[in-house]
Amino acid sequence: MSIKTEKSTPTPGFDPVRRKFLSAVAAAAGVALAPGVMLYGITKSNSAAARVSGSAVSSNVRWGMLIDLNRCDSGCDDCVTACSKENGLQGHGRPATDAQWIRKVDVTNPQTGASQSLPMMCQHCADPPCVDVCPTGASFKRADGIVLVNKHTCIGCRYCMMACPYKARSFIHESLEDQKPHAPRGKGTVESCTLCVHRVDAGGQPACVEACSDTGGGAMLFGDLKDPDSEISQRVAKYATQQIRADLGLDPGVRYRNL
Amino acid sequence: MKRIIYSEIKGRSPQFYALAAILLVFVLTALASAFYMEHSGHYVTGMNNQVVWGMPHVFAIFLIVAASGALNVASIGTVFGKTIYKPLGRLSGLLAIALLLGGLVVLVLDLGRPDRLIVAMTNYNLKSIFTWNIFLYVGFMVIVAAYLWLQMERRMNRFAKSAGMLAFLWRLILTTGTGSIFGFLVAREAYDSAIMAPLFIAMSFSFGLAVYILVLLAACRGSERDIGDKVVNKLGRLLGIFAALVLYFTAIQHLTNLYAAEHIGVEKFILLDGGIYTLLFWVGQVIVGGIIPMVLVFRASGDVSRNAILASTLVIIGGFAQVYVIVIGGQAYPLELFPGMEVSSSFNDGVIASYAPSLPEIGLGLGGVALTGLITLFGMKLLRFLPASLANATIDPHHSVTAKSS
């Protein structure tokens, strides 16, 4: 009985060890949480379209691109350079095996000689054949329409490369160095344009689109095809646009104008 | 028909061990090749971003297709009740499993990440024909193993027919799956056709039987067993029919494509000006792998065994040529990004892709063949797969009847 009374009585002093421990825990928690709070703040302030970290991708959004070929110069490859820089793609002087996420394609009509140049990359199809054929489900489409490869479950079978009508995918044929933390890659797996998903999730635009408007012809427009008020939706509604190999019925998210 | 007695091969001769040692060297070379390719990355192979499936796939597909075909001999015996084929059934099952394992090992070791095989076995995308094939391959081995056991265990013989029927249906579905890997590729001019499935089934009949004939004759000669002309003649003529079937489906495939103006480009490439692919098609597949074997088994006189061996060898050579043209030739022809237009880029758009098989790829492929050989060899040594005699009098009821009456 006497022992019980003693325990319930508050001690007049305090335990310095315990207090020190609690402060350390509080500080550590603060340090751990701060970037998240900061990121939340930044993304929130940058754009209304940014996805809140940790929240699910919404199918109310469909990211897409509209490329105006009248503004795309055949000599310009700023989009390609920007993509390589952003995602850390380095050539090894072996064009047949080096990865290319975006490339410039010159198209010529053999009967008339008329020629055009256009950027070609993963077309982020609504019904992507690469996703259909992938045995492990590593090729997948996010709810917002971005087609990606899960680098942890890709076994490097390359069936997606056989299935893609756009030749948009590359197989990583060698060991990699100096990777970008936001664009992880892996030898022996397949990869392609991610639509700069790390930028898009933070409310930004793909690097190619940014480069095209900064130093190129401003031919590329990125936006939400499901938002009727977005610039891309309005332009797609107003002007005739084309999808490449539309006959295949894959409904690519990348559209071209003046093709 | 006399009761068929099966026995193990002795497998104690210097020739046996020499053959086993040679096969083992090839298997080890394949493992070293695979390690080299995975360690350095696939840039050391002939493969690239245009031709993503190379020589290992040619070997793997040939072996997998032949695997289902090798089982036909057993099916003809049990499912269709042809007595003369019954003694041949056990070896047929063994060879089917051995060929499939050989092919699958090559396929797996050619993956970008073979270490992730466990991922492929635990993550399934059921919309993918590849995933279906994983189930079909594993199921095939289980069913054929059970079928073999039912054939070999006397008390269970009565179930062998049902198992044989299941195995036969399963193998048809399996080869349909293998052919559909190509048939379902909507964007590739050379594939994208329902005919790929029956074509692959015809190929499996032909390649599988050719391998079977060679292994049977080699095993009988190596273990000094009688093998009569009757059974060899029968198998040889059947091979001729299967070779004709392959030519028929090939002809329909190309004729249909030629009729559609949009496919003229790829047809011209394969049939007319595709260089190595055109050569392999006409000389390799059609003449060496089709017409000559048919002439040999239907028309040629002389030693029946010699003709069958030659015909089978040519069917196998022609088969490799055919698979090479399908797999590599089909990829070498560029994707039609803009039908009717000319395209060019830094990524080889619009140009015929080049591919030259590298030594490690060939080494890996040959290792798969050697593994098939090793499994078959030791299978025959350990269990009773091979009939003690296939002499005319042993296997043919009519022959023995005639012999008795005379």
Short mmCIF file of C-alpha atoms in Angstrom, two decimals, chain B residues 55-386:
data_model
loop_
_atom_site.label_atom_id
_atom_site.label_comp_id
_atom_site.label_asym_id
_atom_site.label_seq_id
_atom_site.Cartn_x
_atom_site.Cartn_y
_atom_site.Cartn_z
CA MET B 55 19.86 -16.40 -82.28
CA PRO B 56 18.99 -17.72 -78.79
CA HIS B 57 15.31 -17.22 -79.64
CA VAL B 58 15.77 -19.11 -82.89
CA PHE B 59 17.16 -22.08 -80.95
CA ALA B 60 14.62 -21.76 -78.15
CA ILE B 61 11.63 -21.56 -80.47
CA PHE B 62 12.89 -24.44 -82.59
CA LEU B 63 13.35 -26.63 -79.52
CA ILE B 64 10.02 -25.67 -77.93
CA VAL B 65 8.13 -26.23 -81.19
CA ALA B 66 9.93 -29.54 -81.73
CA ALA B 67 9.11 -30.56 -78.15
CA SER B 68 5.38 -30.60 -78.72
CA GLY B 69 5.90 -32.33 -82.07
CA ALA B 70 8.07 -35.04 -80.58
CA LEU B 71 5.10 -36.10 -78.47
CA ASN B 72 3.08 -36.87 -81.59
CA VAL B 73 4.56 -40.32 -81.93
CA ALA B 74 3.12 -41.23 -78.52
CA SER B 75 -0.22 -39.63 -79.40
CA ILE B 76 -0.52 -41.63 -82.62
CA GLY B 77 0.00 -44.79 -80.58
CA THR B 78 -2.31 -44.13 -77.66
CA VAL B 79 -4.89 -41.62 -78.92
CA PHE B 80 -5.25 -42.87 -82.46
CA GLY B 81 -4.57 -46.51 -81.58
CA LYS B 82 -1.93 -47.24 -84.22
CA THR B 83 -0.27 -50.37 -82.88
CA ILE B 84 3.02 -49.95 -84.66
CA TYR B 85 3.60 -46.63 -82.87
CA LYS B 86 2.94 -47.97 -79.38
CA PRO B 87 6.47 -49.17 -78.62
CA LEU B 88 7.74 -45.74 -79.65
CA GLY B 89 5.63 -43.81 -77.14
CA ARG B 90 7.93 -43.73 -74.15
CA LEU B 91 10.90 -42.25 -76.00
CA SER B 92 8.50 -39.75 -77.55
CA GLY B 93 7.49 -38.49 -74.08
CA LEU B 94 11.07 -38.32 -72.84
CA LEU B 95 12.19 -36.41 -75.91
CA ALA B 96 9.27 -33.98 -75.58
CA ILE B 97 10.27 -33.08 -72.03
CA ALA B 98 13.97 -32.90 -72.90
CA LEU B 99 13.41 -30.62 -75.90
CA LEU B 100 11.13 -28.33 -73.94
CA LEU B 101 13.62 -28.03 -71.08
CA GLY B 102 16.45 -27.34 -73.51
CA GLY B 103 14.45 -24.61 -75.21
CA LEU B 104 13.24 -23.01 -72.01
CA VAL B 105 16.72 -22.85 -70.53
CA VAL B 106 17.93 -20.96 -73.60
CA LEU B 107 14.95 -18.64 -73.43
CA VAL B 108 15.46 -17.88 -69.75
CA LEU B 109 19.22 -17.39 -70.00
CA ASP B 110 18.70 -14.90 -72.82
CA LEU B 111 16.46 -12.69 -70.69
CA GLY B 112 17.83 -9.31 -69.69
CA ARG B 113 17.36 -10.37 -66.08
CA PRO B 114 17.43 -14.19 -65.87
CA ASP B 115 17.92 -13.80 -62.12
CA ARG B 116 14.34 -12.59 -61.98
CA LEU B 117 12.85 -15.88 -63.15
CA ILE B 118 11.07 -16.00 -59.80
CA VAL B 119 9.34 -12.72 -60.71
CA ALA B 120 8.03 -14.31 -63.90
CA MET B 121 6.80 -17.27 -61.89
CA THR B 122 4.99 -15.13 -59.32
CA ASN B 123 3.72 -12.07 -61.21
CA TYR B 124 1.22 -12.79 -63.93
CA ASN B 125 -0.43 -10.60 -66.49
CA LEU B 126 -3.15 -12.92 -67.72
CA LYS B 127 -3.74 -10.84 -70.83
CA SER B 128 -0.27 -11.75 -72.08
CA ILE B 129 0.16 -14.80 -74.29
CA PHE B 130 3.64 -15.09 -72.74
CA THR B 131 2.04 -15.67 -69.35
CA TRP B 132 -0.25 -18.27 -70.86
CA ASN B 133 2.77 -19.97 -72.32
CA ILE B 134 4.44 -20.19 -68.90
CA PHE B 135 1.40 -22.16 -67.69
CA LEU B 136 1.28 -24.19 -70.89
CA TYR B 137 4.98 -25.17 -70.69
CA VAL B 138 4.89 -26.12 -67.03
CA GLY B 139 1.59 -27.95 -67.52
CA PHE B 140 3.00 -29.80 -70.53
CA MET B 141 5.90 -31.16 -68.53
CA VAL B 142 3.67 -32.27 -65.67
CA ILE B 143 1.14 -33.92 -68.00
CA VAL B 144 3.76 -35.67 -70.12
CA ALA B 145 5.60 -36.88 -67.01
CA ALA B 146 2.32 -38.30 -65.68
CA TYR B 147 1.56 -39.80 -69.10
CA LEU B 148 4.96 -41.49 -69.13
CA TRP B 149 4.40 -42.91 -65.66
CA LEU B 150 1.00 -44.28 -66.64
CA GLN B 151 2.58 -45.90 -69.68
CA MET B 152 5.44 -47.39 -67.69
CA GLU B 153 3.56 -48.57 -64.61
CA ARG B 154 1.74 -51.69 -65.71
CA ARG B 155 -1.05 -51.34 -63.12
CA MET B 156 -1.80 -47.85 -64.38
CA ASN B 157 -1.77 -48.65 -68.10
CA ARG B 158 -5.53 -48.39 -68.35
CA PHE B 159 -5.34 -44.64 -67.62
CA ALA B 160 -2.65 -44.06 -70.24
CA LYS B 161 -5.13 -43.45 -73.04
CA SER B 162 -6.95 -40.66 -71.18
CA ALA B 163 -3.62 -39.08 -70.22
CA GLY B 164 -2.49 -39.41 -73.82
CA MET B 165 -5.61 -37.61 -75.01
CA LEU B 166 -5.05 -34.81 -72.49
CA ALA B 167 -1.39 -34.54 -73.50
CA PHE B 168 -2.36 -34.42 -77.18
CA LEU B 169 -4.91 -31.64 -76.67
CA TRP B 170 -2.48 -29.79 -74.39
CA ARG B 171 0.30 -29.92 -76.97
CA LEU B 172 -2.02 -28.49 -79.66
CA ILE B 173 -2.91 -25.61 -77.34
CA LEU B 174 0.75 -25.17 -76.39
CA THR B 175 1.93 -24.78 -79.97
CA THR B 176 -1.03 -22.51 -80.68
CA GLY B 177 0.31 -20.40 -77.81
CA THR B 178 3.84 -20.37 -79.21
CA GLY B 179 2.63 -19.40 -82.69
CA SER B 180 0.37 -16.74 -81.22
CA ILE B 181 3.35 -15.01 -79.60
CA PHE B 182 3.93 -13.85 -83.17
CA GLY B 183 0.34 -13.97 -84.38
CA PHE B 184 -0.76 -11.46 -81.75
CA LEU B 185 1.81 -8.81 -82.72
CA VAL B 186 -0.52 -6.37 -84.43
CA ALA B 187 2.09 -3.84 -85.42
CA ARG B 188 4.56 -6.16 -87.16
CA GLU B 189 4.00 -6.68 -90.86
CA ALA B 190 5.60 -10.11 -90.91
CA TYR B 191 3.45 -11.48 -88.07
CA ASP B 192 -0.03 -10.28 -87.07
CA SER B 193 -1.82 -13.26 -88.53
CA ALA B 194 -3.98 -16.08 -87.21
CA ILE B 195 -2.13 -18.46 -89.51
CA MET B 196 0.92 -18.33 -87.24
CA ALA B 197 -0.79 -20.76 -84.84
CA PRO B 198 -1.57 -23.57 -87.35
CA LEU B 199 1.72 -22.92 -89.14
CA PHE B 200 3.58 -23.48 -85.87
CA ILE B 201 1.57 -26.65 -85.24
CA ALA B 202 2.57 -27.97 -88.67
CA MET B 203 6.18 -26.98 -87.96
CA SER B 204 6.04 -28.82 -84.64
CA PHE B 205 4.78 -32.00 -86.33
CA SER B 206 7.62 -31.86 -88.79
CA PHE B 207 10.56 -30.72 -86.59
CA GLY B 208 9.54 -32.94 -83.67
CA LEU B 209 9.29 -36.05 -85.79
CA ALA B 210 12.61 -35.31 -87.52
CA VAL B 211 14.36 -35.05 -84.15
CA TYR B 212 12.56 -38.18 -82.98
CA ILE B 213 13.67 -40.24 -85.97
CA LEU B 214 17.30 -39.21 -85.54
CA VAL B 215 17.32 -39.91 -81.79
CA LEU B 216 15.53 -43.24 -82.21
CA LEU B 217 17.91 -44.48 -84.89
CA ALA B 218 20.97 -43.24 -83.02
CA ALA B 219 19.79 -44.82 -79.76
CA CYS B 220 19.02 -48.14 -81.41
CA ARG B 221 22.32 -48.26 -83.21
CA GLY B 222 24.28 -47.09 -80.16
CA SER B 223 22.72 -49.74 -77.95
CA GLU B 224 22.79 -52.41 -80.65
CA ARG B 225 19.04 -52.93 -80.87
CA ASP B 226 17.25 -54.21 -83.94
CA ILE B 227 15.20 -51.68 -85.79
CA GLY B 228 13.30 -52.89 -88.82
CA ASP B 229 12.70 -51.02 -92.06
CA LYS B 230 8.96 -51.11 -91.46
CA VAL B 231 8.94 -48.67 -88.57
CA VAL B 232 11.58 -46.43 -90.14
CA ASN B 233 9.72 -46.36 -93.43
CA LYS B 234 6.49 -45.48 -91.63
CA LEU B 235 8.07 -42.66 -89.66
CA GLY B 236 9.88 -41.39 -92.75
CA ARG B 237 6.74 -41.21 -94.86
CA LEU B 238 4.90 -39.47 -92.04
CA LEU B 239 7.72 -36.93 -91.94
CA GLY B 240 7.20 -36.35 -95.66
CA ILE B 241 3.52 -35.59 -95.07
CA PHE B 242 4.36 -33.18 -92.25
CA ALA B 243 6.99 -31.44 -94.40
CA ALA B 244 4.32 -30.99 -97.07
CA LEU B 245 1.96 -29.58 -94.45
CA VAL B 246 4.53 -26.94 -93.47
CA LEU B 247 4.98 -25.97 -97.11
CA TYR B 248 1.21 -25.73 -97.52
CA PHE B 249 0.75 -23.35 -94.57
CA THR B 250 3.78 -21.33 -95.65
CA ALA B 251 2.34 -20.98 -99.14
CA ILE B 252 -1.05 -19.84 -97.81
CA GLN B 253 0.65 -17.39 -95.45
CA HIS B 254 2.58 -15.71 -98.25
CA LEU B 255 -0.19 -15.89 -100.86
CA THR B 256 -2.62 -14.18 -98.51
CA ASN B 257 -0.10 -11.46 -97.78
CA LEU B 258 0.75 -11.03 -101.45
CA TYR B 259 -2.91 -10.43 -102.24
CA ALA B 260 -3.01 -7.40 -99.93
CA ALA B 261 -1.17 -4.43 -101.40
CA GLU B 262 -0.21 -3.18 -97.92
CA HIS B 263 1.89 -6.30 -97.30
CA ILE B 264 3.74 -6.29 -100.63
CA GLY B 265 6.73 -4.61 -99.01
CA VAL B 266 7.41 -7.28 -96.43
CA GLU B 267 6.65 -10.09 -98.89
CA LYS B 268 9.06 -8.63 -101.41
CA PHE B 269 11.64 -8.48 -98.64
CA ILE B 270 11.31 -12.10 -97.58
CA LEU B 271 10.67 -13.66 -100.99
CA LEU B 272 12.69 -11.53 -103.37
CA ASP B 273 15.31 -9.09 -102.18
CA GLY B 274 15.92 -9.80 -98.50
CA GLY B 275 19.44 -11.18 -99.04
CA ILE B 276 20.18 -13.81 -96.40
CA TYR B 277 16.50 -14.12 -95.48
CA THR B 278 15.42 -14.74 -99.08
CA LEU B 279 18.21 -17.28 -99.46
CA LEU B 280 17.28 -19.05 -96.22
CA PHE B 281 13.63 -19.07 -97.23
CA TRP B 282 13.95 -20.55 -100.71
CA VAL B 283 17.05 -22.68 -100.37
CA GLY B 284 16.94 -23.44 -96.63
CA GLN B 285 13.28 -23.87 -95.86
CA VAL B 286 11.62 -24.72 -99.17
CA ILE B 287 14.22 -26.78 -101.04
CA VAL B 288 16.48 -28.26 -98.36
CA GLY B 289 13.88 -28.48 -95.59
CA GLY B 290 10.80 -29.28 -97.69
CA ILE B 291 11.15 -30.61 -101.21
CA ILE B 292 14.29 -32.75 -100.90
CA PRO B 293 13.12 -34.57 -97.73
CA MET B 294 9.79 -35.31 -99.44
CA VAL B 295 11.57 -36.73 -102.47
CA LEU B 296 13.83 -38.77 -100.19
CA VAL B 297 11.03 -40.44 -98.24
CA PHE B 298 8.48 -40.85 -101.04
CA ARG B 299 10.55 -41.40 -104.14
CA ALA B 300 14.12 -42.36 -103.41
CA SER B 301 15.18 -45.98 -103.51
CA GLY B 302 17.96 -47.53 -101.48
CA ASP B 303 18.52 -47.82 -97.78
CA VAL B 304 15.36 -46.76 -95.94
CA SER B 305 17.23 -45.81 -92.77
CA ARG B 306 19.77 -43.76 -94.64
CA ASN B 307 17.03 -41.87 -96.48
CA ALA B 308 15.14 -41.26 -93.24
CA ILE B 309 18.26 -39.97 -91.50
CA LEU B 310 19.06 -37.67 -94.40
CA ALA B 311 15.47 -36.45 -94.68
CA SER B 312 15.26 -35.79 -90.94
CA THR B 313 18.56 -33.92 -90.91
CA LEU B 314 17.43 -31.76 -93.82
CA VAL B 315 14.06 -31.07 -92.18
CA ILE B 316 15.93 -29.87 -89.07
CA ILE B 317 18.27 -27.65 -91.10
CA GLY B 318 15.29 -26.28 -93.05
CA GLY B 319 13.42 -25.82 -89.79
CA PHE B 320 16.19 -23.69 -88.32
CA ALA B 321 16.23 -21.67 -91.54
CA GLN B 322 12.47 -21.19 -91.31
CA VAL B 323 12.52 -20.11 -87.67
CA TYR B 324 15.43 -17.76 -88.45
CA VAL B 325 13.48 -16.16 -91.30
CA ILE B 326 10.37 -15.81 -89.12
CA VAL B 327 12.12 -14.48 -86.00
CA ILE B 328 15.02 -12.42 -87.37
CA GLY B 329 13.69 -11.64 -90.86
CA GLY B 330 10.37 -10.51 -89.40
CA GLN B 331 12.15 -8.04 -87.13
CA ALA B 332 14.67 -6.88 -89.71
CA TYR B 333 11.84 -5.50 -91.81
CA PRO B 334 11.14 -2.01 -90.42
CA LEU B 335 7.93 -1.04 -88.66
CA GLU B 336 5.50 0.88 -90.82
CA LEU B 337 5.18 4.09 -88.82
CA PHE B 338 3.68 5.99 -91.72
CA PRO B 339 2.32 3.55 -94.29
CA GLY B 340 3.20 4.65 -97.81
CA MET B 341 5.79 7.18 -96.64
CA GLU B 342 9.57 7.06 -96.51
CA VAL B 343 11.01 7.62 -93.06
CA SER B 344 14.48 8.14 -91.64
CA SER B 345 15.89 8.84 -88.20
CA SER B 346 18.85 8.29 -85.91
CA PHE B 347 17.08 5.17 -84.59
CA ASN B 348 17.11 3.16 -87.83
CA ASP B 349 13.52 3.95 -88.75
CA GLY B 350 12.61 2.87 -92.25
CA VAL B 351 15.74 0.82 -92.87
CA ILE B 352 16.28 -2.91 -92.90
CA ALA B 353 17.88 -3.76 -89.57
CA SER B 354 21.14 -5.64 -89.60
CA TYR B 355 21.76 -8.61 -87.40
CA ALA B 356 24.70 -10.97 -87.23
CA PRO B 357 24.62 -13.67 -84.58
CA SER B 358 27.52 -13.50 -82.15
CA LEU B 359 29.45 -16.49 -80.79
CA PRO B 360 27.97 -16.31 -77.28
CA GLU B 361 24.46 -16.38 -78.74
CA ILE B 362 25.25 -19.43 -80.85
CA GLY B 363 27.00 -21.00 -77.85
CA LEU B 364 23.94 -20.46 -75.69
CA GLY B 365 21.64 -21.93 -78.35
CA LEU B 366 23.79 -25.01 -78.93
CA GLY B 367 23.91 -25.51 -75.17
CA GLY B 368 20.12 -25.89 -75.20
CA VAL B 369 20.42 -28.59 -77.85
CA ALA B 370 23.15 -30.29 -75.81
CA LEU B 371 21.03 -30.16 -72.65
CA THR B 372 18.23 -31.87 -74.57
CA GLY B 373 20.75 -34.53 -75.60
CA LEU B 374 22.03 -35.03 -72.06
CA ILE B 375 18.55 -35.39 -70.58
CA THR B 376 17.60 -37.88 -73.28
CA LEU B 377 20.83 -39.82 -72.92
CA PHE B 378 20.66 -40.19 -69.15
CA GLY B 379 16.90 -40.68 -69.25
CA MET B 380 17.43 -43.74 -71.42
CA LYS B 381 20.21 -44.95 -69.14
CA LEU B 382 18.14 -44.60 -65.97
CA LEU B 383 14.70 -45.75 -67.06
CA ARG B 384 13.23 -48.13 -69.61
CA PHE B 385 12.35 -45.81 -72.44
CA LEU B 386 13.66 -47.81 -75.35
#
